Coordinates of C-alpha atoms in Angstrom, one line a residue:
M1 CA 6.8 -3.4 1.7
G2 CA 4.1 -5.3 0.0
L3 CA 0.3 -5.1 0.1
H4 CA -0.9 -5.6 3.5
Q5 CA -4.2 -7.2 4.7
D6 CA -5.2 -6.8 8.3
R7 CA -6.9 -10.1 8.4
V8 CA -3.6 -11.9 8.6
E9 CA -2.4 -10.0 11.7
R10 CA -3.4 -10.2 15.3
S11 CA -3.0 -6.3 15.9
P12 CA -6.0 -4.2 15.2
A13 CA -3.7 -1.2 14.5
P14 CA -3.5 -0.2 10.7
V15 CA -0.3 0.0 8.8
V16 CA 0.9 3.5 7.8
S17 CA 3.5 3.9 5.1
L18 CA 5.6 7.2 4.7
S19 CA 7.8 7.8 1.7
L20 CA 10.5 10.6 2.2
G21 CA 12.2 12.3 -0.6
D22 CA 10.9 10.1 -3.3
T23 CA 7.7 9.4 -5.2
G24 CA 5.6 7.0 -3.4
L25 CA 2.9 4.4 -4.9
F26 CA 0.2 3.8 -2.5
R27 CA -2.1 0.9 -3.3
L28 CA -5.6 1.1 -1.9
G29 CA -8.5 -1.3 -2.1
N30 CA -8.4 -4.9 -3.7
T31 CA -5.7 -4.5 -6.4
P32 CA -4.8 -7.5 -8.4
R33 CA -1.4 -9.4 -7.8
Y34 CA -0.9 -9.8 -11.8
G35 CA -1.9 -7.8 -14.8
V36 CA -2.9 -4.1 -14.3
E37 CA -1.9 -2.6 -11.0
G38 CA -3.9 0.2 -9.2
G39 CA -2.5 2.7 -7.2
R40 CA -1.8 6.5 -6.7
A41 CA 1.5 8.1 -7.0
I42 CA 2.2 10.8 -4.4
T43 CA 5.2 13.1 -5.3
P44 CA 6.9 15.4 -2.9

């Protein structure tokens, strides 16, 4: 699943991502597509 922007969908519901059994990297806000990537690693 790549970065998601609600403005490109008709549904007003937010996207929720869940990682089971492995480290998940959640990108929040306006992260750049190239260069330094922002995010927060969540470990189980």
